[in-house]
Short mmCIF file of C-alpha atoms and ligand atoms in Angstrom, two decimals:
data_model
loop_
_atom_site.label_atom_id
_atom_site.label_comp_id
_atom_site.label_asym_id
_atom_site.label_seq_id
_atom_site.Cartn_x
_atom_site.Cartn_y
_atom_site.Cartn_z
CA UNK A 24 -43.17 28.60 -11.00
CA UNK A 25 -45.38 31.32 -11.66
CA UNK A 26 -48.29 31.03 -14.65
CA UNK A 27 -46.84 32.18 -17.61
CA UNK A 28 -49.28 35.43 -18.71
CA UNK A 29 -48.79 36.57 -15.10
CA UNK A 30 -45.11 36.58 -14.96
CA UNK A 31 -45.49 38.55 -18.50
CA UNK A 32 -47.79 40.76 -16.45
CA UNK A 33 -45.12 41.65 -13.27
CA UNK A 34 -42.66 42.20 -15.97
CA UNK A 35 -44.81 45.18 -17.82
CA UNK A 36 -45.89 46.29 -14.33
CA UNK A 37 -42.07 46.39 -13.10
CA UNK A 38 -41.33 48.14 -15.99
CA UNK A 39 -44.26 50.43 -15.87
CA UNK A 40 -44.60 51.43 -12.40
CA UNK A 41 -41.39 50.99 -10.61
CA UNK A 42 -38.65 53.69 -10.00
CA UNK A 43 -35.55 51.27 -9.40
CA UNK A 44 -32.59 52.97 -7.06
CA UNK A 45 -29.58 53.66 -8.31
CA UNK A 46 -30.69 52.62 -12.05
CA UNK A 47 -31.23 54.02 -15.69
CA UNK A 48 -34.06 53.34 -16.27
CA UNK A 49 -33.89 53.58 -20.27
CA UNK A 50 -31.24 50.86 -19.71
CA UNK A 51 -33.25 48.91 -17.19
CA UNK A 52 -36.39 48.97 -19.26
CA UNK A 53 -34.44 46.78 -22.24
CA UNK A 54 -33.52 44.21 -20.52
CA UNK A 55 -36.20 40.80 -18.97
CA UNK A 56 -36.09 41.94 -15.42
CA UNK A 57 -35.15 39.45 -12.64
CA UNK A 58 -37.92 39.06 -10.29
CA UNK A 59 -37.48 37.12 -7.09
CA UNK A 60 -40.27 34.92 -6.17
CA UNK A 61 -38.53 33.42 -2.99
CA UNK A 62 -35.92 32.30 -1.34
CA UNK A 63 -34.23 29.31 0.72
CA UNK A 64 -31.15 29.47 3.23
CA UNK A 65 -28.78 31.29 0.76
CA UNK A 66 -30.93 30.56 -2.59
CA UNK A 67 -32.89 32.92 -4.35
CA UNK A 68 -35.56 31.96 -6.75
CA UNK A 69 -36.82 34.07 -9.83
CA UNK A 70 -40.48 33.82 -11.03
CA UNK A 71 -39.32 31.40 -14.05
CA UNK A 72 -37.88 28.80 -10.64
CA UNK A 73 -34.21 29.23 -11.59
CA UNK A 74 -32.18 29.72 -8.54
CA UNK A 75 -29.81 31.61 -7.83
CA UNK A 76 -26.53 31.43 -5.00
CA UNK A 77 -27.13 35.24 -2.91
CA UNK A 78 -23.63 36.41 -3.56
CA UNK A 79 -24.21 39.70 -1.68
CA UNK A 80 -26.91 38.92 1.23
CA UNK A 81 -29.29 40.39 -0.98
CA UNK A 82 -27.72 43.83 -0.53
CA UNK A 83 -25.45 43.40 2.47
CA UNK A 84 -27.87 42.14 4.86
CA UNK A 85 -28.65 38.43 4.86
CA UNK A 86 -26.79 36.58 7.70
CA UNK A 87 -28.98 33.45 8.51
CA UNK A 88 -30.08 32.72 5.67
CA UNK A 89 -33.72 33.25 3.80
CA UNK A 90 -36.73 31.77 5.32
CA UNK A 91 -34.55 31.63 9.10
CA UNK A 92 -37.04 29.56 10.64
CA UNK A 93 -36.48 30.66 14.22
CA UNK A 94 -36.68 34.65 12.61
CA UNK A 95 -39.77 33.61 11.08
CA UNK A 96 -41.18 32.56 14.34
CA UNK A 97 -40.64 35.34 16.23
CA UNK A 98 -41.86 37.61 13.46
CA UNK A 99 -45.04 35.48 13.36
CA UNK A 100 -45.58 35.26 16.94
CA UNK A 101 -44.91 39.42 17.37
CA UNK A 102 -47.49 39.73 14.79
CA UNK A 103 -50.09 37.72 16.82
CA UNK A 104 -49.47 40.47 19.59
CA UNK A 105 -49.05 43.70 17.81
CA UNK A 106 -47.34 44.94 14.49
CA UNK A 107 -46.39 48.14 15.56
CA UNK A 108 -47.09 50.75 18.30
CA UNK A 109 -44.85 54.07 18.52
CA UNK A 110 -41.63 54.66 20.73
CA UNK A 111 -42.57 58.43 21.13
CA UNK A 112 -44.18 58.66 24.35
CA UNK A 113 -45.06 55.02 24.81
CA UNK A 114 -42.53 51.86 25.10
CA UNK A 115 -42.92 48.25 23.53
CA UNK A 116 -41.47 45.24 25.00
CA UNK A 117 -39.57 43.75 21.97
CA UNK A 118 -37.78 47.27 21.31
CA UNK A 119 -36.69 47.09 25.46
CA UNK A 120 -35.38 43.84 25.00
CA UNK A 121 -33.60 44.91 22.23
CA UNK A 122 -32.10 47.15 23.57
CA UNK A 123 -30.71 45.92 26.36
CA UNK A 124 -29.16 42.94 24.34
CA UNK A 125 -27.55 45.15 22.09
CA UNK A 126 -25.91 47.50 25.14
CA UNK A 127 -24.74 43.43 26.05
CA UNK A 128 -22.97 42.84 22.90
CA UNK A 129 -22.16 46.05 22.07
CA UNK A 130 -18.21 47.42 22.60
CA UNK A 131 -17.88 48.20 25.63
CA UNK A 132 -19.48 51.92 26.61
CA UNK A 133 -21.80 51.85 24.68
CA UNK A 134 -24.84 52.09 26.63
CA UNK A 135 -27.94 53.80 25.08
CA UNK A 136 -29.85 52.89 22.23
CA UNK A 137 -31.42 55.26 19.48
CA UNK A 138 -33.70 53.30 16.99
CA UNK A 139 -34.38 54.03 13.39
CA UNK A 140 -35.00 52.30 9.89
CA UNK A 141 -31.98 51.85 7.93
CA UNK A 142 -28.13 52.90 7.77
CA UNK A 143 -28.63 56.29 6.57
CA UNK A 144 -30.80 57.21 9.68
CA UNK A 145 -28.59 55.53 11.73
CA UNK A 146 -25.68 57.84 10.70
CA UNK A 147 -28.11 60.79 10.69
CA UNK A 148 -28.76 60.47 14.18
CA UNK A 149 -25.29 59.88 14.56
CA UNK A 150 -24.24 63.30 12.88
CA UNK A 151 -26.69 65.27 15.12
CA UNK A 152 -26.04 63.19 18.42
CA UNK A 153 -22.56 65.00 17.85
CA UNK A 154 -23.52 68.06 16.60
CA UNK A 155 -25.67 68.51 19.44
CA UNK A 156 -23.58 66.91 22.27
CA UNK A 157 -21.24 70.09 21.47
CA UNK A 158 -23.90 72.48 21.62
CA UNK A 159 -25.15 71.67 24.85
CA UNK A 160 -21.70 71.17 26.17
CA UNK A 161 -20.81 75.08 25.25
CA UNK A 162 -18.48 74.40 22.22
CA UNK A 163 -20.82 76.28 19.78
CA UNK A 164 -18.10 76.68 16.84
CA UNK A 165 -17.48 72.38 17.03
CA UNK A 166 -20.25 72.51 13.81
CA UNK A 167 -17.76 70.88 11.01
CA UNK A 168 -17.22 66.88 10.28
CA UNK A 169 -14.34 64.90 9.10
CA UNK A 170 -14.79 61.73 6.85
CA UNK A 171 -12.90 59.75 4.49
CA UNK A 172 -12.25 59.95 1.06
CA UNK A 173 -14.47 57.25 -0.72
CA UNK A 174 -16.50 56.49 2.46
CA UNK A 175 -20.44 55.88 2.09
CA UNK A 176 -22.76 56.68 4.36
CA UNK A 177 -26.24 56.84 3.19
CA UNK A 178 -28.35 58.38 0.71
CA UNK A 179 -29.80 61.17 3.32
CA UNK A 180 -28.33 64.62 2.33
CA UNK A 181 -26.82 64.81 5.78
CA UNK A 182 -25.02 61.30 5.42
CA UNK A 183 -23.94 62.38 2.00
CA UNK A 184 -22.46 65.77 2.89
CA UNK A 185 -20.04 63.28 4.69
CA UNK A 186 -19.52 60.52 1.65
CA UNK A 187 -16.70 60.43 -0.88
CA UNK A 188 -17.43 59.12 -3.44
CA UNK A 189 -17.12 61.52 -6.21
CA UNK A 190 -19.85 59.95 -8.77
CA UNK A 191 -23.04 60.15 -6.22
CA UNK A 192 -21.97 62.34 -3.62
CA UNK A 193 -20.76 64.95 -6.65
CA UNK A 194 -24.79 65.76 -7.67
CA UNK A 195 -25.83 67.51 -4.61
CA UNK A 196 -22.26 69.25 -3.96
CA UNK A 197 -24.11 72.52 -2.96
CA UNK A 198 -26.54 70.95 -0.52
CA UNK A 199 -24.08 69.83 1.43
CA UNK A 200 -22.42 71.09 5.06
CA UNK A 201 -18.84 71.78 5.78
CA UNK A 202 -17.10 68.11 5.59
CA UNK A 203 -12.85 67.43 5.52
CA UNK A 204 -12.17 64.45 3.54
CA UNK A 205 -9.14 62.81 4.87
CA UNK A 206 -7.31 60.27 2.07
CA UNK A 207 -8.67 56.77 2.39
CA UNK A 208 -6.09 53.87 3.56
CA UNK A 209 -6.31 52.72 -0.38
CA UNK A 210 -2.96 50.65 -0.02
CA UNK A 211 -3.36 49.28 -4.26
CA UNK A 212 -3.77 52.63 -4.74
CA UNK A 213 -2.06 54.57 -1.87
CA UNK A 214 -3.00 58.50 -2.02
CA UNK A 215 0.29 59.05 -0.46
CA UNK A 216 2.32 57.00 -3.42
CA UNK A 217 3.80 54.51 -1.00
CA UNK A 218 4.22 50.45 -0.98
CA UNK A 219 2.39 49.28 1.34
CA UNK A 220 4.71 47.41 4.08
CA UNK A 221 7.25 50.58 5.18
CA UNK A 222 4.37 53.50 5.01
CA UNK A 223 4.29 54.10 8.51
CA UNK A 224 0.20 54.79 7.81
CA UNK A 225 1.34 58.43 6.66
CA UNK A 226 -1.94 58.54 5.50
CA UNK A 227 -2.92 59.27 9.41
CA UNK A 228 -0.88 62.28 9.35
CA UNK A 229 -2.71 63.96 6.96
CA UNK A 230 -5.55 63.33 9.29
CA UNK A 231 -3.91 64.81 12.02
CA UNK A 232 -3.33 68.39 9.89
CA UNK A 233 -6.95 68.16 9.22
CA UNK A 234 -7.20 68.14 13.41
CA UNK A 235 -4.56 70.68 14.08
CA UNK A 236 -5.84 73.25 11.88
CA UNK A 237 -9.46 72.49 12.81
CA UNK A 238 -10.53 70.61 16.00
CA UNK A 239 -11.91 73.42 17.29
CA UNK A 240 -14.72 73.75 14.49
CA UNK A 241 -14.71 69.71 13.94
CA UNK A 242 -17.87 68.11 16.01
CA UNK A 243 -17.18 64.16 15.04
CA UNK A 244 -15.24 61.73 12.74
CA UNK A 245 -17.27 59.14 10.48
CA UNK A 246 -15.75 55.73 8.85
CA UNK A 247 -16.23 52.75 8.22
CA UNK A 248 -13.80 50.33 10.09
CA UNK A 249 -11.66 48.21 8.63
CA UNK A 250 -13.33 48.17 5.47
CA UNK A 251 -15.16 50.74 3.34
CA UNK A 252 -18.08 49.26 1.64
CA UNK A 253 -19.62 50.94 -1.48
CA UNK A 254 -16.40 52.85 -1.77
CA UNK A 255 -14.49 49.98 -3.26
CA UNK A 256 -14.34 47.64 -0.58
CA UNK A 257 -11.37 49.31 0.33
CA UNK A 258 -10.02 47.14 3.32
CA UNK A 259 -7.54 49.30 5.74
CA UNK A 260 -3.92 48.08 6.99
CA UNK A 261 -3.84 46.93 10.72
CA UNK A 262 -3.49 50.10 12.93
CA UNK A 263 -5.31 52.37 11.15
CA UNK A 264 -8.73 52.68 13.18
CA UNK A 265 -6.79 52.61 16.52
CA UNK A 266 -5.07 54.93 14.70
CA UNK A 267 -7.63 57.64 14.42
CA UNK A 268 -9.16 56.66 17.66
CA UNK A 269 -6.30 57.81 19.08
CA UNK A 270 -6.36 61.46 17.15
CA UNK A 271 -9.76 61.72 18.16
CA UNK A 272 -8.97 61.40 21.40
CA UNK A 273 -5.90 63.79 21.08
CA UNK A 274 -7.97 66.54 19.51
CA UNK A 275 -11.04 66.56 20.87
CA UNK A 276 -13.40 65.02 18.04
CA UNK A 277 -16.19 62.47 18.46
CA UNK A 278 -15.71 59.49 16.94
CA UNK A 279 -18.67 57.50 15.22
CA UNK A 280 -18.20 54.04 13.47
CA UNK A 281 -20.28 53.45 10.88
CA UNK A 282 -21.12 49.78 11.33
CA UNK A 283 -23.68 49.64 9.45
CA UNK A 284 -22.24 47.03 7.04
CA UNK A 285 -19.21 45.31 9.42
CA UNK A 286 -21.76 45.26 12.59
CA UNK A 287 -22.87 41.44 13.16
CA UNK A 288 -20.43 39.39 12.52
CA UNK A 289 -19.36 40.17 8.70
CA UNK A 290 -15.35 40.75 9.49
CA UNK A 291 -15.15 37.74 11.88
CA UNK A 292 -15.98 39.37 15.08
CA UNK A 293 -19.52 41.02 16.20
CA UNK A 294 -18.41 44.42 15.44
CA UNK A 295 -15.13 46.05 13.30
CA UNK A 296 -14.32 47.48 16.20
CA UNK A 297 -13.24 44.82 18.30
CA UNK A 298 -10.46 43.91 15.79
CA UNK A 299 -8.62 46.62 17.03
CA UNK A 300 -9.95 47.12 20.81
CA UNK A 301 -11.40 50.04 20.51
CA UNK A 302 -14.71 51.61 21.16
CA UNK A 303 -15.90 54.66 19.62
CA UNK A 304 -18.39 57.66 20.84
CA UNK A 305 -21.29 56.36 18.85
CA UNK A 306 -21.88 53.55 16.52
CA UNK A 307 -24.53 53.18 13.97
CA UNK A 308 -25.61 49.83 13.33
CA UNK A 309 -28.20 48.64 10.74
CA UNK A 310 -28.14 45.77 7.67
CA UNK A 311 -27.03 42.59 9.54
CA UNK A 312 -29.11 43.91 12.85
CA UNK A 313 -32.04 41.09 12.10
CA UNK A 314 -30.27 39.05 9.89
CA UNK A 315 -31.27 40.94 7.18
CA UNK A 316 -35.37 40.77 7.34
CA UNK A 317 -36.83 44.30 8.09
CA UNK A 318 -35.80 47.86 7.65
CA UNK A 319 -34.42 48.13 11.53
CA UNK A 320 -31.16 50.50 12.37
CA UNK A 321 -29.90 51.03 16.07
CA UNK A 322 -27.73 54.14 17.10
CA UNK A 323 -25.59 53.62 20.43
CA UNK A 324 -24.27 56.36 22.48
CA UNK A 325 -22.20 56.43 25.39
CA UNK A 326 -23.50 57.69 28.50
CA UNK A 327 -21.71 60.97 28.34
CA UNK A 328 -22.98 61.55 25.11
CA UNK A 329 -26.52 61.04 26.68
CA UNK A 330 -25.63 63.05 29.76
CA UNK A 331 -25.29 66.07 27.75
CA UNK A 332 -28.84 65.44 26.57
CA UNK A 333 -30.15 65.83 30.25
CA UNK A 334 -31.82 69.08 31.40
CA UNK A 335 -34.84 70.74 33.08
CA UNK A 336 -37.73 70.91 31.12
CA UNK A 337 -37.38 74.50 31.18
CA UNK A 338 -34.02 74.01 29.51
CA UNK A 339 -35.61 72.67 26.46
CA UNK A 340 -33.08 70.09 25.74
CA UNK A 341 -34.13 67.22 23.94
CA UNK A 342 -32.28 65.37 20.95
CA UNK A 343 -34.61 66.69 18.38
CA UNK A 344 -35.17 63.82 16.15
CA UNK A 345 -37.97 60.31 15.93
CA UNK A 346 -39.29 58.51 13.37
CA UNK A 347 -42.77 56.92 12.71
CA UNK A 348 -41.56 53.27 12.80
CA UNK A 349 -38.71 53.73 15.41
CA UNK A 350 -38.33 50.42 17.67
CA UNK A 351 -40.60 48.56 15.26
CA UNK A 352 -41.89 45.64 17.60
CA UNK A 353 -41.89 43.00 14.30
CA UNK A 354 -38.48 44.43 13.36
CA UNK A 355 -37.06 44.16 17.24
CA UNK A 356 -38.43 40.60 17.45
CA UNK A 357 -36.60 39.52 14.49
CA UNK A 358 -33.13 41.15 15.61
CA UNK A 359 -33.56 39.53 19.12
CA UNK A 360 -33.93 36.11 17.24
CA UNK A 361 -31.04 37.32 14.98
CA UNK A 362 -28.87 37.61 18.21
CA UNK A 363 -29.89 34.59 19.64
CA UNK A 364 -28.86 32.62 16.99
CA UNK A 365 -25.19 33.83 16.91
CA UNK A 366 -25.12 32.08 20.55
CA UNK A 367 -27.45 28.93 19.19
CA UNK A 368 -25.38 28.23 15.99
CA UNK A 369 -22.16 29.44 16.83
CA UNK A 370 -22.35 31.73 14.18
CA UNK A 371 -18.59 33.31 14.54
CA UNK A 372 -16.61 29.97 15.67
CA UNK A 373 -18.46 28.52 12.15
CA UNK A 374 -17.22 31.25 10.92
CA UNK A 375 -13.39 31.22 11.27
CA UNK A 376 -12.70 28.35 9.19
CA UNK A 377 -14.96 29.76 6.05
CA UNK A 378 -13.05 33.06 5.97
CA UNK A 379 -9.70 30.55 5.86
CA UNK A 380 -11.16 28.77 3.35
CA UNK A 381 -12.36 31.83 1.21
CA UNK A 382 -8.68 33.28 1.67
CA UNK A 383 -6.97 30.29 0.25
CA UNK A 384 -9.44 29.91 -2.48
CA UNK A 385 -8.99 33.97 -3.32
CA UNK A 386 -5.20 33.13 -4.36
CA UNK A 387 -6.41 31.29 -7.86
CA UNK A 388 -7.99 34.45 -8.87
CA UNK A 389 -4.27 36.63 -8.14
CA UNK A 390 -2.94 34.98 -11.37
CA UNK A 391 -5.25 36.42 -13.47
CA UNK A 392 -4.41 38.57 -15.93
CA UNK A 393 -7.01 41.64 -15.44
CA UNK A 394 -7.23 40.83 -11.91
CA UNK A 395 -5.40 43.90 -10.40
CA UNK A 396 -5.83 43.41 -6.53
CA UNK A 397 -7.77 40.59 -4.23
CA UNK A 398 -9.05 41.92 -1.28
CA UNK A 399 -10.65 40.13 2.31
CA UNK A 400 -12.12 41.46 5.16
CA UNK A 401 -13.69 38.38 6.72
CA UNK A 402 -16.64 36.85 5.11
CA UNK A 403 -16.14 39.71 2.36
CA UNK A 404 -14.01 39.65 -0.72
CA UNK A 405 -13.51 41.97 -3.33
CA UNK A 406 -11.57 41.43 -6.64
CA UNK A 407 -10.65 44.87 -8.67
CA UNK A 408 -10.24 44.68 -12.29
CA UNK A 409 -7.69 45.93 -14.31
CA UNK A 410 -6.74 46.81 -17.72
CA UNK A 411 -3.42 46.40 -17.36
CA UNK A 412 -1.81 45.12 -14.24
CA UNK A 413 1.37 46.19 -14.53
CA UNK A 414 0.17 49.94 -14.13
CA UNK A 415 -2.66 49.25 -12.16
CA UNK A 416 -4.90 51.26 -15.63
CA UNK A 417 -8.45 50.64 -14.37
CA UNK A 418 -10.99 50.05 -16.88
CA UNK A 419 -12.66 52.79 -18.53
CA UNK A 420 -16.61 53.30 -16.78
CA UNK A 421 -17.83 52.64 -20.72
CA UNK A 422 -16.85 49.43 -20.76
CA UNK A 423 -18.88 47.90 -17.87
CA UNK A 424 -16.47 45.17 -17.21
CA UNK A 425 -17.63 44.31 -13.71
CA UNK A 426 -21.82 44.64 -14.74
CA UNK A 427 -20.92 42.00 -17.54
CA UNK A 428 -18.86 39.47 -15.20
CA UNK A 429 -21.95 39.77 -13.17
CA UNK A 430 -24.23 39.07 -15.94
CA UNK A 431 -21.83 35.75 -16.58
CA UNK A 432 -22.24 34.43 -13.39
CA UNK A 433 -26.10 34.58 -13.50
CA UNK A 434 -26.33 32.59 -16.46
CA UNK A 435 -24.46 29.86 -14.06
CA UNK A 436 -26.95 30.40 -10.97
CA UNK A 437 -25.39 33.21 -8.79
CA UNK A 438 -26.59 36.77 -8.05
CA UNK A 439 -24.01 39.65 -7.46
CA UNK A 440 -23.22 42.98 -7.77
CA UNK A 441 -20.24 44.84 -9.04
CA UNK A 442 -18.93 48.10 -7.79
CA UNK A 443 -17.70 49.65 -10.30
CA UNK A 444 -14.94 47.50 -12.36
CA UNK A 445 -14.57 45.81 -8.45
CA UNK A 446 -16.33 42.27 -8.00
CA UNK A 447 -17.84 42.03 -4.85
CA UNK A 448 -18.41 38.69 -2.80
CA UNK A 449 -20.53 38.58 0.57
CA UNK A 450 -22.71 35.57 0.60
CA UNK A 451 -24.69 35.17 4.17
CA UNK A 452 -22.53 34.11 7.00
CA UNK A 453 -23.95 30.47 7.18
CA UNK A 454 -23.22 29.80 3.60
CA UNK A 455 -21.66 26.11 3.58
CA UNK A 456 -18.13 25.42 2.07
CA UNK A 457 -19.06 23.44 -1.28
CA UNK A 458 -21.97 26.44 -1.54
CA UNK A 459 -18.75 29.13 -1.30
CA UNK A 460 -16.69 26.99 -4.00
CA UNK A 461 -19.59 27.03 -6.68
CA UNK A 462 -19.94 30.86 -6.31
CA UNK A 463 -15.88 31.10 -6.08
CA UNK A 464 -15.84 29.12 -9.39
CA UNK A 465 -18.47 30.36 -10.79
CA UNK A 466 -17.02 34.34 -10.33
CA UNK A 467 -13.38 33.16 -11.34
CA UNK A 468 -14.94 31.55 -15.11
CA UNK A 469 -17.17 34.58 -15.39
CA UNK A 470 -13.79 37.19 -14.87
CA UNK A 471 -12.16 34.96 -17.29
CA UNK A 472 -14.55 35.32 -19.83
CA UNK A 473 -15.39 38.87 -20.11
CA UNK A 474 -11.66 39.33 -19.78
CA UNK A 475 -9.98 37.61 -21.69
CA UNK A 476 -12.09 38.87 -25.15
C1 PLP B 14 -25.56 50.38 3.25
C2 PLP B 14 -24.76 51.31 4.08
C3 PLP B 14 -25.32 52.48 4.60
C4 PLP B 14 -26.72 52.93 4.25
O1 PLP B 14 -27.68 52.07 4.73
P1 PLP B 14 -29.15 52.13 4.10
O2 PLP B 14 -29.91 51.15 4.91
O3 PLP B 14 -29.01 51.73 2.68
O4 PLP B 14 -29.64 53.51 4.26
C5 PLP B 14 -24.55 53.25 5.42
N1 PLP B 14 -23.28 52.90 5.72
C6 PLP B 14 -22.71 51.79 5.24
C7 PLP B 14 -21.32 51.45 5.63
C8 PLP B 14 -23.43 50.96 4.40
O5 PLP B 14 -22.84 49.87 3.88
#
């Protein structure tokens, strides 16, 4: 525990200094902040030594824990060699190694390896791996995107010219370059009014207008697979991604997965994609990449993409993008001990039987009466609250139904985040069973009493 006048001090200072994302700030400055002093496995401890369960892997990230001790090593012994050295023009031996464990693991096809910092560079370089791949292969008018309704991408204006979500993408409308938004798979709230189990995913043939009428001036596809993070956690019906893999294919139209939440293990396999057997044109990979540690992203291409790339000097191709930290070596060294781990601790076989366990467990919170929909996508959950379940009436924004649940389950030692009026769970992937009941029971009292006022 911290001395008392300097915890007084970091709360002024926070309050002072500190620009929080995705905050108001005349709320935020109100309220005793949370500060995090450490953290253990999946614990968190604040500055007054109460802990707290990590109930989203401290911003969808954590996978091993905190304080990994193999991660640590490696981070410690990379910084006894070198912190950093630049990728432009020169190599480094943890970003090589990197890479060629991630072409290993990696759907297969994917074979090249773009590094950046976080998810929305990773999508960035997605967007003008595309762009460009259609420039240099003589389709000049291929310029346009297509991306889903309520899909998130990043906070970059490029990756946010292809999100939908009305309330942040809506601000910087007129920034933004030509995007089709095709209806999300929203089956609790289908955009094409069906029930779910005799749809015939109709939503897909909206998708394929979109193609018809404009494959010639579409470069690529975005989405997230099999479930759409900031969106809603919106998971998709079975079919659906090999769904649009196939369009792609039919109409010409690179696709790129944005993996940068499912990627490492979070749906029960190392990547979405595998679910469904596919492999896309690019994939952008970020938040679970080192278990959560470092700003680190990874961008894989196939080798056509690549080939496209490939030129006389005199031709002045070159995929016109780097950036300062690319291939960080302390970054690389903590995803390679990331990786290694999944082998070491059998992080996916552990995982099968938590995901069972969290699905059986999810049932006690369908009975309850503002709880509109449950929702799983492996170790993911997401419970969306209702104001009346009968016609699915969402809670009015004013309310702030899912910030107060959250506020609940603090009080009782866990730390999440709501989307919205949608309560979302994602501890790290080695959280233990009795660990997953406390947060499951501590999330089910806190819905019931905000509720049931
Ligand atoms: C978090 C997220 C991003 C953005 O990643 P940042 O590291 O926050 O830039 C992009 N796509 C998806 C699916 C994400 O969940």
């Amino acid at each position: 525990m911290l001395d008392k006048t300097y915890k007084e001090q970091l709360e002024a200072w926070d309050k002072t200094y500190l620009w929080h994302p995705f905050t108001q700030m005349q709320d935020y400055i109100r309220e005793t902040p949370l500060i995090i002093a450490e953290g253990n496995c999946v614990f968190l401890v604040d500055v007054n030594g109460k802990e707290y369960i990590d109930g989203i892997s401290s911003m969808w990230c954590n996978i091993h824990g905190h304080r990994k001790k193999e991660i640590d090593n490696a981070i410690k012994k990379q910084l006894d060699r070198i912190a950093h050295s630049t990728l432009l023009g020169p190599s480094n031996i943890p970003a090589i190694e990197l890479a060629k464990r991630l072409v290993e693991i990696a759907p297969k096809g994917l074979k090249k390896v773009f590094y950046s910092d976080n998810g929305s560079t990773a999508n960035e370089v997605a967007l003008k791996m595309s762009f460009q791949y259609w420039q240099y292969k003589g389709f000049k008018d291929k310029t346009e995107f297509v991306a889903l309704q309520y899909g998130y991408h990043g906070d970059t204006l490029g990756t946010m010219s292809v999100g939908g979500i009305e309330l942040f993408h809506g601000a910087f409308r007129q920034l933004y370059f030509k995007t089709h938004l095709s209806p999300s798979p929203y089956c609790y709230r289908c955009p094409m009014g069906k029930q779910t189990k005799d749809c015939g995913l109709s939503c897909l043939d909206e998708l394929e207008n979109i193609f018809k009428e404009n494959a010639d001036c579409i470069a690529s596809m975005i989405m997230e697979p099999l479930i759409q993070g900031a969106g809603g956690m919106i998971t998709h019906p079975a079919g659906y991604l090999s769904g649009v893999h196939a369009l792609c294919k039919k109409y010409n139209v690179l696709l790129i997965l944005d993996e940068v939440l499912t990627g490492f293990g979070r749906t029960g396999k190392m990547f979405a994609c595998l679910h469904e057997d596919i492999t896309p044109d690019i994939i952008a990979l970020s938040k679970g990449i080192n278990g959560g540690y470092m700003p680190l992203a990874a961008t894989l291409a196939t080798e056509e993409i690549y080939n496209a790339f490939l030129g006389e000097f005199s031709e002045l191709k070159t995929f016109f993008h780097g950036h300062t930290y690319t291939g960080n070596p302390l970054g690389c060294a903590a995803a390679l001990a990331s990786i290694e781990l999944f082998e070491k601790e059998r992080i996916l076989e552990n995982l099968e039987p938590k995901i069972k366990h969290l699905q059986a467990k999810l049932k006690s919170f369908e009975s309850l009466e503002h709880v509109g929909d449950v929702r799983q996508c492996g170790l993911i959950a997401a419970i969306e609250l209702v104001k009346d379940k009968t016609t699915k009436e969402p809670y009015h924004w004013e309310e702030r139904v899912g910030i107060k649940v959250c506020i609940d389950a603090r009080k009782n030692g866990l730390l999440i985040r709501p989307l919205g009026h949608i309560i979302v769970i994602m501890p790290p992937l080695i959280i233990k069973t009795d660990e997953l009941d406390r947060l499951l029971d501590i999330v089910n009292l806190a819905i019931q009493n905000i509720t049931n006022k």
